[in-house]
Amino acid sequence: MNNLSSIKDKSFLEILNRFKTGIGLLALVIVLSFMSPYFLTVPNLLNVVRQVSIIAIISFGMTMVILTGGIDLSVGSMLAFAGAISAGMIVNTGLNVYLAILIGLAAGTALGLFNGLAVAKAKLPAFIVTLAMMTVARGFTLIYTNGRPISGFDETFRFFGAGYIGAIPVPVIIMFLLLIVIYILLKKTPLGRYIYAIGGNEKATKLSGINTDKIKIAVYALNGFLAAVSGIILTSRLNSAQPMAGEGYELDAIAAVVLGGTSLSGGSGTVIGTIVGALIIAVLNNGLNLLNVSSFYQLVAKGGVILLAVFLDRKSQQQ
Amino acid sequence: MANQKVLEMKNITKTFPGVKALDRVNFSLEKGEVHALLGENGAGKSTLMKVLNGIHERDEGEIFVKGEPVKFQNTKEAQNAGLAIIHQELELIPYLNVAENIFLGREERNGVFINYKKLYQKTEEVLDLLGVDIDPKAKIKDLNIGSQQMVEIAKAVSQNADILVMDEPTSSLTNQEIEILFELIERLKEQEIAIVYISHRLEEVFEICDRVTVLRDGQFVGEVKTSETDEDELIKMMVGRTIEDRFPKMKFNPGEEILRIENLSVPEEIENASFSLKKGEILGIAGLMGSGRTELAKAIFGVFKEKTGQIFYRGDQLKINSPADAIDNGIYYLSEDRKEEGLILGLSVADNISISVLKTILNANTFIDAAAEKDLAEKYIKDLNIKTPSEKQLVKNLSGGNQQKVVISKLLSTKPEVVIFDEPTRGIDVGAKREIYNLMQDLIDEGVAVILISSELPEVLNLSNRILVMHEKEIMGELDAAEADQEAIMKLATGRRSQ
């Protein structure tokens, strides 16, 4: 059913459709640069990307989870737990900074692994499993920290959240490295292909000889790892591990994924879309701050943008 | 029966971007007749029906329902005019009961409450009228597909439909259920309800249809009385050329034993199945739906966790705990349900073909070799004559026959030694069926062992050299295909062991 004569317009529309989130971001940037003289300056833009890096890193993991048809509500809590563990190892135990970071990463990965096992092996719904983990991991964090922030780090640890390489903040560099790694993982490796396949049709994937349980466990574990990376960066940047850190981040991450065009039912979407989605939210927040809009109104604007974007996405898919 | 036309479609033309889906098609339906609409996939049958009930807007042509010119804007309007379509995918609500489904949105009420007494009474009336024995209080999810279809038909009749369109109504029914459906169709005729019957199965057309309209490539080929034609002529009209036989003459070449199953049991699915399979043969498995054919295949393929008994493969005992184990050892199962268990519809043709062998086409042991993947896909697109603009096309955009070829390509890419085909030709057109039969011949020529599960008895009889017949989770007996006939199979399939 090819139409030779209309292929040209069709592909133009398709390209437009494919990059619509990017076009949306661009439009937002253009509008804001007219409304605020400070918006389009290097320091401000660097500030935006540094702010976005923490949410962006967890939303990369969230993208993979959602691509398999799952969800993870526990990322905010896993983030706090990993941050607290690393901080505690440094401040209370006096451990080597790099070793402490490794232990924090392992802690996040272990929690994610548990999520994965419960979803894949015990066949429990991801929503319930990760909802439970959200509470449990927060509880662990409060128990470990005694409900009090842990602070007092040296320069080595501060580097990951507050340092610069040249003019670029370190969190931004970590974010870009992870973006590249996960982009390649999803696009070029069998694991990535299986992630899409499971979200598209898990039964058929399994009958094609793929160990779908193993893939799902890996995805949730990787998500826990990425939450831990975010947690350590956040702790380093704030110079303190807050027991309530990352609360509500799961919703920001899901919003970024959805804004980026990933289907909540799984099987289609890209991590590039997700970073653009995360940037839209961050630019919007930043712009409204510069325009002195009250944070109460910002919440309304953010929700409205998410709803509008998903509505437009649905519309374009129906056509 | 007076020759009253309840429906007349004249010169219907419908163009989609780049393709003329319907080109001056005529179709007419008389009161109380069953009229078959035949044609290969993509011939325009569904499009014609969608134009009829207002899902597609026609470009040209006229439609008359009971003499009145109509142009339905949506299904609701069509429904009000007495037109109902029974789709292949039934549209019932699983957790509501039969009565609630039939009168959904039209419930008898006492004020704000549903008057259940009256609801059940009215449901009984409709079911009695159709001679259907189903409990109005049964939940839809607890009914088999045959009964669900009856409920769907009852729903249409309760809405005073007098034109019913049945789209492949028998595609997922057992032979017994088909018989019940045909009795029901006879009763509908007595009620002077006219039926458009869309099917791929020619035997059925001759059994219950009065007239046949054939479409090919969106064009009207002809309209004939069933009593004045035969299968060969209809096939010729459908494909536009003569196919000497529906089935090729198979040449079997049974060699050494490759697979032996001993006392294989799966709780609630399979009881004590034993059989042996040789290289170069096609072992048919017949049986009614629910007799355990698919479950037997899936048990061998490692789908069920709990099972007892032994599987011997190339002489040695083999433990198969997952489909991955089976595929690694050269055993591949092609599911009867291509959309649910075969394809990943949102991925491309290439992605689907390569998924089972991705790990063998890696660069640096890590990254998918895109060029190798493209070559692999293109090889099978060419070998199996898959009609697709490119290997990047999403599988959901292909026709049924081409989708089936994609699943078969996936299987072939693993170079299997034992292939289990479960209903490989269900819902695909005559031409594609023939290609799949030829492919089976190629497989056995190469020494592959094939198991063929099919509900179409002629298919099992003509394509296999031996036939196992199953009944209620057990293998009832084995027949030599050269000597067996449909009757002998049905005897065993209905549980009569003696010959």
Coordinates of N, CA and C in Angstrom, one line a residue, chain A residues 205-292:
Chain A
T205 N 8.1 -13.0 22.7 CA 9.5 -12.9 23.0 C 10.1 -14.2 23.7
K206 N 9.3 -14.6 24.6 CA 9.7 -15.8 25.4 C 9.7 -17.0 24.5
L207 N 8.7 -17.1 23.6 CA 8.6 -18.3 22.7 C 9.6 -18.2 21.6
S208 N 10.3 -17.0 21.5 CA 11.4 -16.9 20.5 C 12.7 -17.3 21.1
G209 N 12.6 -17.8 22.3 CA 13.8 -18.4 22.9 C 14.6 -17.4 23.8
I210 N 13.9 -16.3 24.2 CA 14.6 -15.3 25.0 C 14.3 -15.5 26.5
N211 N 15.2 -15.4 27.3 CA 15.0 -15.6 28.8 C 14.5 -14.2 29.3
T212 N 13.2 -14.0 29.1 CA 12.6 -12.7 29.4 C 12.7 -12.3 30.9
D213 N 12.7 -13.3 31.8 CA 12.8 -13.0 33.2 C 14.2 -12.4 33.5
K214 N 15.2 -12.9 32.9 CA 16.6 -12.4 33.1 C 16.6 -11.0 32.6
I215 N 16.0 -10.7 31.5 CA 16.1 -9.3 30.9 C 15.4 -8.3 31.9
K216 N 14.2 -8.7 32.4 CA 13.5 -7.8 33.2 C 14.2 -7.6 34.5
I217 N 14.8 -8.6 35.1 CA 15.6 -8.5 36.3 C 16.7 -7.5 36.1
A218 N 17.4 -7.7 34.9 CA 18.5 -6.8 34.6 C 18.1 -5.3 34.5
V219 N 16.9 -5.1 33.9 CA 16.4 -3.8 33.7 C 16.1 -3.1 35.0
Y220 N 15.4 -3.8 36.0 CA 15.1 -3.2 37.3 C 16.4 -3.0 38.1
A221 N 17.4 -3.9 38.0 CA 18.6 -3.7 38.7 C 19.4 -2.5 38.1
L222 N 19.4 -2.4 36.8 CA 20.1 -1.2 36.2 C 19.4 0.1 36.6
N223 N 18.1 0.0 36.8 CA 17.3 1.2 37.2 C 17.7 1.6 38.6
G224 N 17.9 0.6 39.5 CA 18.4 0.8 40.8 C 19.8 1.4 40.8
F225 N 20.6 0.9 39.9 CA 22.0 1.5 39.8 C 21.9 2.9 39.4
L226 N 21.1 3.3 38.4 CA 21.1 4.7 38.0 C 20.5 5.6 39.0
A227 N 19.5 5.1 39.8 CA 19.0 5.8 40.9 C 20.1 6.1 41.9
A228 N 20.9 5.1 42.2 CA 22.0 5.3 43.1 C 23.0 6.3 42.6
V229 N 23.3 6.3 41.3 CA 24.2 7.3 40.7 C 23.6 8.7 41.0
S230 N 22.3 8.9 40.7 CA 21.7 10.2 41.0 C 21.8 10.5 42.5
G231 N 21.6 9.5 43.3 CA 21.6 9.8 44.8 C 23.0 10.3 45.2
I232 N 24.0 9.7 44.7 CA 25.4 10.1 45.1 C 25.7 11.5 44.6
I233 N 25.3 11.8 43.3 CA 25.5 13.1 42.8 C 24.8 14.2 43.6
L234 N 23.5 13.9 44.0 CA 22.7 14.8 44.8 C 23.3 15.1 46.1
T235 N 23.7 14.0 46.8 CA 24.4 14.1 48.1 C 25.6 14.9 48.0
S236 N 26.4 14.7 47.0 CA 27.6 15.4 46.8 C 27.4 16.9 46.6
R237 N 26.3 17.2 45.7 CA 26.1 18.6 45.4 C 25.5 19.3 46.6
L238 N 24.7 18.7 47.4 CA 24.1 19.4 48.5 C 25.0 19.4 49.7
N239 N 26.1 18.6 49.6 CA 27.0 18.4 50.7 C 26.3 17.8 51.9
S240 N 25.3 17.0 51.6 CA 24.6 16.4 52.7 C 23.7 15.3 52.2
A241 N 23.6 14.2 52.9 CA 22.6 13.2 52.5 C 21.4 13.4 53.3
Q242 N 20.3 13.8 52.6 CA 19.0 14.1 53.3 C 18.2 12.8 53.3
P243 N 17.7 12.4 54.5 CA 16.8 11.2 54.5 C 15.6 11.3 53.6
M244 N 15.1 12.5 53.4 CA 13.9 12.6 52.5 C 14.3 13.0 51.1
A245 N 15.5 12.9 50.7 CA 15.9 13.3 49.4 C 15.2 12.5 48.3
G246 N 14.9 13.1 47.2 CA 14.4 12.4 46.1 C 12.9 12.1 46.2
E247 N 12.2 12.6 47.2 CA 10.8 12.4 47.3 C 10.0 13.0 46.1
G248 N 9.2 12.2 45.5 CA 8.5 12.7 44.3 C 9.2 12.6 43.0
Y249 N 10.5 12.3 43.1 CA 11.3 12.2 41.8 C 10.8 11.2 40.8
E250 N 10.2 10.1 41.4 CA 9.6 9.1 40.4 C 8.6 9.7 39.5
L251 N 7.8 10.6 40.0 CA 6.8 11.2 39.1 C 7.4 12.1 38.1
D252 N 8.5 12.9 38.5 CA 9.2 13.7 37.5 C 9.8 12.9 36.4
A253 N 10.4 11.7 36.9 CA 11.0 10.8 35.9 C 10.0 10.3 34.9
I254 N 8.9 9.8 35.5 CA 7.8 9.2 34.6 C 7.3 10.3 33.6
A255 N 7.2 11.6 34.2 CA 6.7 12.7 33.3 C 7.7 12.9 32.2
A256 N 9.0 12.9 32.5 CA 10.0 13.1 31.4 C 9.9 12.0 30.4
V257 N 9.7 10.7 30.8 CA 9.7 9.6 29.9 C 8.4 9.8 29.0
V258 N 7.3 10.1 29.6 CA 6.1 10.2 28.8 C 6.1 11.4 27.9
L259 N 6.7 12.5 28.4 CA 6.8 13.7 27.5 C 7.7 13.4 26.3
G260 N 8.7 12.5 26.5 CA 9.6 12.1 25.5 C 9.0 11.1 24.5
G261 N 7.8 10.8 24.6 CA 7.1 10.0 23.6 C 7.1 8.5 23.8
T262 N 7.6 8.1 25.0 CA 7.6 6.6 25.3 C 6.2 6.2 25.7
S263 N 5.8 5.1 25.1 CA 4.5 4.6 25.4 C 4.4 3.9 26.7
L264 N 3.5 4.3 27.6 CA 3.4 3.7 28.9 C 3.1 2.2 28.9
S265 N 2.6 1.7 27.8 CA 2.3 0.3 27.7 C 3.5 -0.5 27.2
G266 N 4.6 0.2 26.9 CA 5.8 -0.4 26.6 C 6.0 -0.7 25.1
G267 N 7.3 -1.0 24.7 CA 7.5 -1.4 23.3 C 8.0 -0.3 22.4
S268 N 7.7 1.0 22.7 CA 8.2 2.0 21.8 C 8.6 3.3 22.6
G269 N 9.7 3.9 22.2 CA 10.2 5.1 22.8 C 11.7 5.1 22.7
T270 N 12.3 6.3 23.1 CA 13.7 6.4 23.0 C 14.2 7.2 24.2
V271 N 15.5 6.9 24.5 CA 16.1 7.7 25.6 C 16.4 9.1 25.2
I272 N 16.6 9.3 23.9 CA 16.8 10.7 23.5 C 15.5 11.5 23.7
G273 N 14.4 10.9 23.4 CA 13.1 11.5 23.7 C 13.0 11.9 25.2
T274 N 13.4 11.0 26.0 CA 13.4 11.2 27.5 C 14.2 12.4 27.9
I275 N 15.4 12.5 27.4 CA 16.2 13.7 27.8 C 15.6 15.0 27.4
V276 N 15.0 15.0 26.2 CA 14.3 16.1 25.7 C 13.1 16.4 26.6
G277 N 12.4 15.4 27.0 CA 11.3 15.5 27.9 C 11.7 16.1 29.3
A278 N 12.8 15.6 29.8 CA 13.3 16.1 31.0 C 13.7 17.6 30.9
L279 N 14.3 17.9 29.7 CA 14.7 19.3 29.5 C 13.5 20.3 29.4
I280 N 12.5 19.8 28.8 CA 11.3 20.6 28.7 C 10.8 21.0 30.1
I281 N 10.7 20.0 31.0 CA 10.3 20.3 32.4 C 11.2 21.3 33.0
A282 N 12.5 21.0 32.9 CA 13.5 21.9 33.5 C 13.5 23.3 33.0
V283 N 13.4 23.4 31.6 CA 13.4 24.8 31.0 C 12.2 25.5 31.4
L284 N 11.1 24.8 31.5 CA 9.8 25.4 31.9 C 9.9 26.0 33.4
N285 N 10.5 25.1 34.3 CA 10.7 25.6 35.6 C 11.6 26.8 35.7
N286 N 12.7 26.7 35.0 CA 13.7 27.8 35.0 C 13.1 29.1 34.5
G287 N 12.4 28.9 33.3 CA 11.8 30.1 32.7 C 10.8 30.8 33.6
L288 N 10.0 30.0 34.2 CA 8.9 30.5 35.1 C 9.6 31.2 36.3
N289 N 10.7 30.6 36.8 CA 11.4 31.2 37.9 C 12.0 32.6 37.5
L290 N 12.6 32.7 36.3 CA 13.1 33.9 35.8 C 12.0 35.0 35.6
L291 N 10.8 34.5 35.3 CA 9.7 35.4 35.1 C 9.0 35.7 36.4
N292 N 9.6 35.2 37.5 CA 9.0 35.5 38.8 C 7.6 35.0 39.0

